[in-house]
Short mmCIF file of C-alpha atoms and ligand atoms in Angstrom, two decimals:
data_model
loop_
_atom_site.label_atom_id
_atom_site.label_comp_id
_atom_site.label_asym_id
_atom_site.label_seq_id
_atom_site.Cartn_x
_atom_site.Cartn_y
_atom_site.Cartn_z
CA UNK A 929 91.28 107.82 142.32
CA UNK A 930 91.82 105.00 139.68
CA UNK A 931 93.99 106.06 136.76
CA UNK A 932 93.07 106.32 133.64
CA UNK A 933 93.26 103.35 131.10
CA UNK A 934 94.32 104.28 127.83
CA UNK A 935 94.82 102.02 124.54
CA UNK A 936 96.53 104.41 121.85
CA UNK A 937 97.22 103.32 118.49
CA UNK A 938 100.13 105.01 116.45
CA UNK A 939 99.98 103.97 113.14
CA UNK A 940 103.63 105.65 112.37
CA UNK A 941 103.54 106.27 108.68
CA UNK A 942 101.06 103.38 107.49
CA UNK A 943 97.45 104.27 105.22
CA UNK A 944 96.70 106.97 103.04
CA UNK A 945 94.09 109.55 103.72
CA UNK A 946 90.57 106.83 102.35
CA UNK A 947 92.24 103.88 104.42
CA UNK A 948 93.04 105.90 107.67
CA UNK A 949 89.33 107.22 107.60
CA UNK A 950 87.92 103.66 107.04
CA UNK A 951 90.04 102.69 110.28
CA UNK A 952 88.88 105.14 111.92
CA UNK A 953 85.12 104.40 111.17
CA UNK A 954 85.98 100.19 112.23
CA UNK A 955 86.99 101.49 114.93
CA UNK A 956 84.50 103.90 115.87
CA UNK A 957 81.69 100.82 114.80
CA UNK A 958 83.32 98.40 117.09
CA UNK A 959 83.65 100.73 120.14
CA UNK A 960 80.77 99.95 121.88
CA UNK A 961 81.84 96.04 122.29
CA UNK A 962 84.46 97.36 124.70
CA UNK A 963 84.08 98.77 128.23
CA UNK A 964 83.44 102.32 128.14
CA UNK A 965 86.40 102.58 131.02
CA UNK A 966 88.99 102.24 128.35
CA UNK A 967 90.13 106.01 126.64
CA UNK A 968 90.92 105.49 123.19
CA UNK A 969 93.45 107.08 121.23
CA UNK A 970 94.33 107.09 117.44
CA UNK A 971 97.27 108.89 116.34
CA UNK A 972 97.43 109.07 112.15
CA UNK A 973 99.78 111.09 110.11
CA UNK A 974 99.47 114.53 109.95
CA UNK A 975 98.37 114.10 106.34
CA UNK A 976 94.77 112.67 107.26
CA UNK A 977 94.13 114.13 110.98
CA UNK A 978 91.60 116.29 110.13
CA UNK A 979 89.67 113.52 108.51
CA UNK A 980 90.19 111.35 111.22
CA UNK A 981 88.86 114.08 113.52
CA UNK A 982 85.79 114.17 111.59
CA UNK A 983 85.52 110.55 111.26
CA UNK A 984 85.76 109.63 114.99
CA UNK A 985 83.11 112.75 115.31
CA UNK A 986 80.24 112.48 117.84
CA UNK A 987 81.85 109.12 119.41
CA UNK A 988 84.49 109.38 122.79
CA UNK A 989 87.54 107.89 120.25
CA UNK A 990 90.67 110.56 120.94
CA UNK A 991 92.99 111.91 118.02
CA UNK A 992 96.51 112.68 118.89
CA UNK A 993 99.55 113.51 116.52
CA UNK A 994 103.06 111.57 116.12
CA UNK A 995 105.17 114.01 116.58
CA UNK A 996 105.18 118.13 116.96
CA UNK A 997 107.96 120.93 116.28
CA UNK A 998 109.94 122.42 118.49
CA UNK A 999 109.46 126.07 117.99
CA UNK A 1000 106.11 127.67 117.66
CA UNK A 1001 106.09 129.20 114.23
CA UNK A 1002 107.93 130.28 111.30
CA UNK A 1003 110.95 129.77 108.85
CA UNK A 1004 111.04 125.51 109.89
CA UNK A 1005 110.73 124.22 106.56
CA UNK A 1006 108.78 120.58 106.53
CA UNK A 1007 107.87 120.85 110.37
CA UNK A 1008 104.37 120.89 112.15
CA UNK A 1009 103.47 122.71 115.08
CA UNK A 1010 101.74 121.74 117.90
CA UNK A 1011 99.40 125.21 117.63
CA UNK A 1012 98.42 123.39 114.24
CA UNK A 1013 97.41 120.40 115.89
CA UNK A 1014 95.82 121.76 118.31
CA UNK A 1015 93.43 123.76 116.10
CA UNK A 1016 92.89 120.54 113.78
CA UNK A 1017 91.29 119.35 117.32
CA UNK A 1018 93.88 117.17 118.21
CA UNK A 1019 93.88 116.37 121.91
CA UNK A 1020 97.29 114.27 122.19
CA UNK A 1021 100.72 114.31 120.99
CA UNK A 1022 103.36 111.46 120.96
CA UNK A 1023 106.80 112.53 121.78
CA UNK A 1024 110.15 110.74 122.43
CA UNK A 1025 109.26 107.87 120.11
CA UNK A 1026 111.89 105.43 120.01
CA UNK A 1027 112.32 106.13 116.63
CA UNK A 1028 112.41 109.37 116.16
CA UNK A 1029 115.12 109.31 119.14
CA UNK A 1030 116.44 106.68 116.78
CA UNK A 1031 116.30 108.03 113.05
CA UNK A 1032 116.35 111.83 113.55
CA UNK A 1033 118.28 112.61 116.61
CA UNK A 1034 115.68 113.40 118.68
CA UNK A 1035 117.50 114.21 122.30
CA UNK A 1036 115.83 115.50 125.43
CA UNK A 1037 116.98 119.01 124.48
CA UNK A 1038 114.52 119.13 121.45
CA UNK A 1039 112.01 116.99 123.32
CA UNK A 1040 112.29 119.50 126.28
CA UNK A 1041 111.10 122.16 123.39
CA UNK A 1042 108.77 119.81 122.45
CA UNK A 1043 106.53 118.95 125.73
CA UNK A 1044 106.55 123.15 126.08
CA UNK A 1045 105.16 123.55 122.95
CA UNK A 1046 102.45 121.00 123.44
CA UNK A 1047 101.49 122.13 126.93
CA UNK A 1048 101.84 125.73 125.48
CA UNK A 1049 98.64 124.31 123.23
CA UNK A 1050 96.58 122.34 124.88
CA UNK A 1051 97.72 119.17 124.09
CA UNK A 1052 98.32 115.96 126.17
CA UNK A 1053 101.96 114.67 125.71
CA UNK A 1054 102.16 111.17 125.73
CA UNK A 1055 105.90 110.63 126.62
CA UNK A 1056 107.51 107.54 125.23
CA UNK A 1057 111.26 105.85 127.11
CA UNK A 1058 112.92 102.83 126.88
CA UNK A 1059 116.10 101.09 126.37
CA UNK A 1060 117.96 99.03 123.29
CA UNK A 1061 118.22 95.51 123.32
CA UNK A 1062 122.17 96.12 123.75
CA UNK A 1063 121.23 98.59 127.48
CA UNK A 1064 118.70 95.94 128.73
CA UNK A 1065 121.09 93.08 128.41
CA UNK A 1066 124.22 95.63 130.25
CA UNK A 1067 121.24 95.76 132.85
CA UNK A 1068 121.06 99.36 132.13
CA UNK A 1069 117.04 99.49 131.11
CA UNK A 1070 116.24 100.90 135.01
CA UNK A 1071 119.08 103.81 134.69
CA UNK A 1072 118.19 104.66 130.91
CA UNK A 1073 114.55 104.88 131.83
CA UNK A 1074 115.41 106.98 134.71
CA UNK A 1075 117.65 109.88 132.65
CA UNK A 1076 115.24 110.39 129.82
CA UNK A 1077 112.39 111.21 132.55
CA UNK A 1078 114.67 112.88 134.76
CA UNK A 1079 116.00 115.25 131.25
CA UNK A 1080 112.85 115.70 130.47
CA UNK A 1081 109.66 115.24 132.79
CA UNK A 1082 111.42 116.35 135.36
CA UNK A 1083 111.15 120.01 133.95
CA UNK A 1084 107.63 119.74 133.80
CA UNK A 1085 105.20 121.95 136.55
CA UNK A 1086 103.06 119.95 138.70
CA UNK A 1087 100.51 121.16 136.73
CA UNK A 1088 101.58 119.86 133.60
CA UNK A 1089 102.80 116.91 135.04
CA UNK A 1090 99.10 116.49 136.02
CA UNK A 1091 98.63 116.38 132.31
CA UNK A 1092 101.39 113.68 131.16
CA UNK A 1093 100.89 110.25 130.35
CA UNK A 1094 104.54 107.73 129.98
CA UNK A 1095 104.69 105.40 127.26
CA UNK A 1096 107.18 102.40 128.61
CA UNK A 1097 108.66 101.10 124.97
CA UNK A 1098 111.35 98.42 125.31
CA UNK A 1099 113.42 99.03 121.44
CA UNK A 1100 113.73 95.66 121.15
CA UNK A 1101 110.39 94.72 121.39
CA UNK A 1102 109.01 97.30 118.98
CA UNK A 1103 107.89 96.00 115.52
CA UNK A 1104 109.92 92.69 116.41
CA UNK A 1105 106.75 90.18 117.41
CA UNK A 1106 108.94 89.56 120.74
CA UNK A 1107 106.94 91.39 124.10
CA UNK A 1108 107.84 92.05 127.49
CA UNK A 1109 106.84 89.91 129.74
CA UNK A 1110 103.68 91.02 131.91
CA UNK A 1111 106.51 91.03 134.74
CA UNK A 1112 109.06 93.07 133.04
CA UNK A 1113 106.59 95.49 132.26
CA UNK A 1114 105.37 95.69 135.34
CA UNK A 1115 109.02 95.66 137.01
CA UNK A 1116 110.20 98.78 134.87
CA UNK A 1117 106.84 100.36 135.18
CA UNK A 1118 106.71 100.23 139.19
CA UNK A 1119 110.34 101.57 138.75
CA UNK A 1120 109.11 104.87 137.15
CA UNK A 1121 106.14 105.22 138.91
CA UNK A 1122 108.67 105.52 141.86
CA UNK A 1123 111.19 108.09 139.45
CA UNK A 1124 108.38 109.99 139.31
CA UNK A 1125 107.02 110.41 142.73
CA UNK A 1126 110.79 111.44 143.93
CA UNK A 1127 109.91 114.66 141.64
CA UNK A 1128 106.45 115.23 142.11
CA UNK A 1129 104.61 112.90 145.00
CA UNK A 1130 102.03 111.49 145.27
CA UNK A 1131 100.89 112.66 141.92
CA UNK A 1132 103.17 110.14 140.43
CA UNK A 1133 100.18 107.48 141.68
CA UNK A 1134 97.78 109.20 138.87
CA UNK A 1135 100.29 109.12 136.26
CA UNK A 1136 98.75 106.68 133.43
CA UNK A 1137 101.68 104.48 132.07
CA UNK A 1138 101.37 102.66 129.37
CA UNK A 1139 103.60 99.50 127.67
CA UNK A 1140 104.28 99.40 124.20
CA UNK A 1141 106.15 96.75 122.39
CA UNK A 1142 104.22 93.83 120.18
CA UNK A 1143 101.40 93.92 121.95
CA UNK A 1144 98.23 92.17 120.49
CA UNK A 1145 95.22 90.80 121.70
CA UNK A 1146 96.67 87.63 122.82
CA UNK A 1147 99.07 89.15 125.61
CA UNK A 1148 97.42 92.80 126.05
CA UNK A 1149 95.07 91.18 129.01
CA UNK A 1150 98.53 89.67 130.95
CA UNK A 1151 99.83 92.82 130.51
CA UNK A 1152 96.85 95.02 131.47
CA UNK A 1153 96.63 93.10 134.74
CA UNK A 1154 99.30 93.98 136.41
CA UNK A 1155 99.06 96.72 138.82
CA UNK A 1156 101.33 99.08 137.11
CA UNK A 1157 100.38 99.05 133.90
CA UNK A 1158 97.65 101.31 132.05
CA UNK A 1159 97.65 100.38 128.92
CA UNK A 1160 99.02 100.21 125.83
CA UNK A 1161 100.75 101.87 122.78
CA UNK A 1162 99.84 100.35 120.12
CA UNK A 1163 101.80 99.96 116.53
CA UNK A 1164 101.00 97.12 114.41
CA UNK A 1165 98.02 95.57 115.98
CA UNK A 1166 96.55 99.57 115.76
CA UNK A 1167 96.32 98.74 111.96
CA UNK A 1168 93.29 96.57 112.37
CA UNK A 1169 90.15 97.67 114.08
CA UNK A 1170 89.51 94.33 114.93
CA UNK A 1171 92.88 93.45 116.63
CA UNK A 1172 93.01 97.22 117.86
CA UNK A 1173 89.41 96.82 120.05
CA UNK A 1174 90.74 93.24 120.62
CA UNK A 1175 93.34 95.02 123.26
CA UNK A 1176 90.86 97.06 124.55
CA UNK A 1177 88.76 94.03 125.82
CA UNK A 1178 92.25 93.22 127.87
CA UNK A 1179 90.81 95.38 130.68
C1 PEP B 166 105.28 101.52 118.83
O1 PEP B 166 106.16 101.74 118.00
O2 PEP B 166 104.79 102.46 119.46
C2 PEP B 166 104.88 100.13 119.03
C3 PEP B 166 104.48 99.77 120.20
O3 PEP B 166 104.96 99.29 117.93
P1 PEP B 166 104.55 97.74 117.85
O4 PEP B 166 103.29 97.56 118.63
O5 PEP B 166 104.37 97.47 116.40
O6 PEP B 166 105.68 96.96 118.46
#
């Protein structure tokens, strides 16, 4: 079975409500130039989900959330839980973001609590790792990728493994212009395919993986190519509709 190819766009904490909607709706306009193979993904703030939801209305585009909390409900001041997501109609979740790991101590305790409270709901965790610019040059990128599955995805049933898809996010080529090269990626990404299939088989061989770091329309085709790699996660370039489809023709 081929795996899926995803292109998800997480716009981190960029538009207001009116601009994330008119994204939305360039990107919804512009679908149709690009192969129908390709699953698209747009993950907004929480702030203007439910009008992206009803903007990408009635066409195949996907709306996922940045982030979830870790409990289900109650006294969490500020937090958002993935039952309130879900109900918005949210079908995906990012979790494990680089920066969150980064900025607000996210460790694989709380994103253990995390990927149970998305399963627990419905949603489709899409699972971000990678290393700093300081662990790739110790040559430490393969063992750094390998503990924050084995913390984390590891725990997951087959079943909700089933339901997973890996983000491969190099730090230092996040937001910095400077990308993996198509062999990197496809180096680290063969390397957790194979992580993955000592836990759960040959299930590991569905298991859509995507690379995210700078990429744009100009390397997302080199990228997409190799045999590894299933797409992309997509931060700046998922600002423009334009640029954002642009990636989606790399298939
Ligand atoms: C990201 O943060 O998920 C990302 C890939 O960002 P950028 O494309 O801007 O490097």
């Amino acid at each position: 079975m081929a795996r899926k190819k995803i292109v998800a766009g997480n716009w981190k904490m960029n538009t207001l409500p009116a601009e994330g909607v008119e994204l939305a709706k360039s990107v919804v306009a512009g679908r149709g130039e690009v192969c129908s193979c390709v699953n698209f993904i747009v993950c907004p703030p929480f702030t203007h989900l439910s009008q992206v939801i009803e903007a990408v209305k009635g066409s195949d585009i996907a709306v996922g959330a940045q982030n979830c909390a870790t409990e289900a409900k109650g006294a969490y001041t500020g937090e958002i839980a993935a039952s309130m997501i879900a109900a918005l109609g949210c079908k995906y979740v990012i979790l494990g973001h680089s920066e969150r790991r980064q900025y607000y101590g996210e460790t694989s305790e709380t994103l253990n609590k995390k990927m149970a409270q998305a399963y627990a709901n419905g949603l489709t965790p899409i699972y971000c790792v990678g290393e700093s610019l300081e662990e790739r040059k110790a040559g430490n990128h393969f063992a750094v990728c390998k503990a924050q599955i084995e913390e984390v995805v590891y725990n997951l049933t087959e079943e909700q493994f089933a339901n997973l898809v890996i983000a491969y996010e190099p730090v230092w080529a996040i937001g910095t212009g400077e990308t993996a090269t198509a062999e990197q990626a496809q180096e680290i990404h063969a390397y957790i395919r194979e992580v993955l299939a000592a836990k759960f088989g040959a299930a590991a061989a569905e298991c859509p993986i995507l690379y995210g770091g700078s990429c744009k329309p100009s390397n997302a085709a080199e990228i997409f190519a190799k045999e590894d790699v299933d797409g992309g996660l997509i931060g700046g370039a998922a600002l423009k509709a334009e640029d954002f489809l642009a990636i989606g023709k790399g298939f």
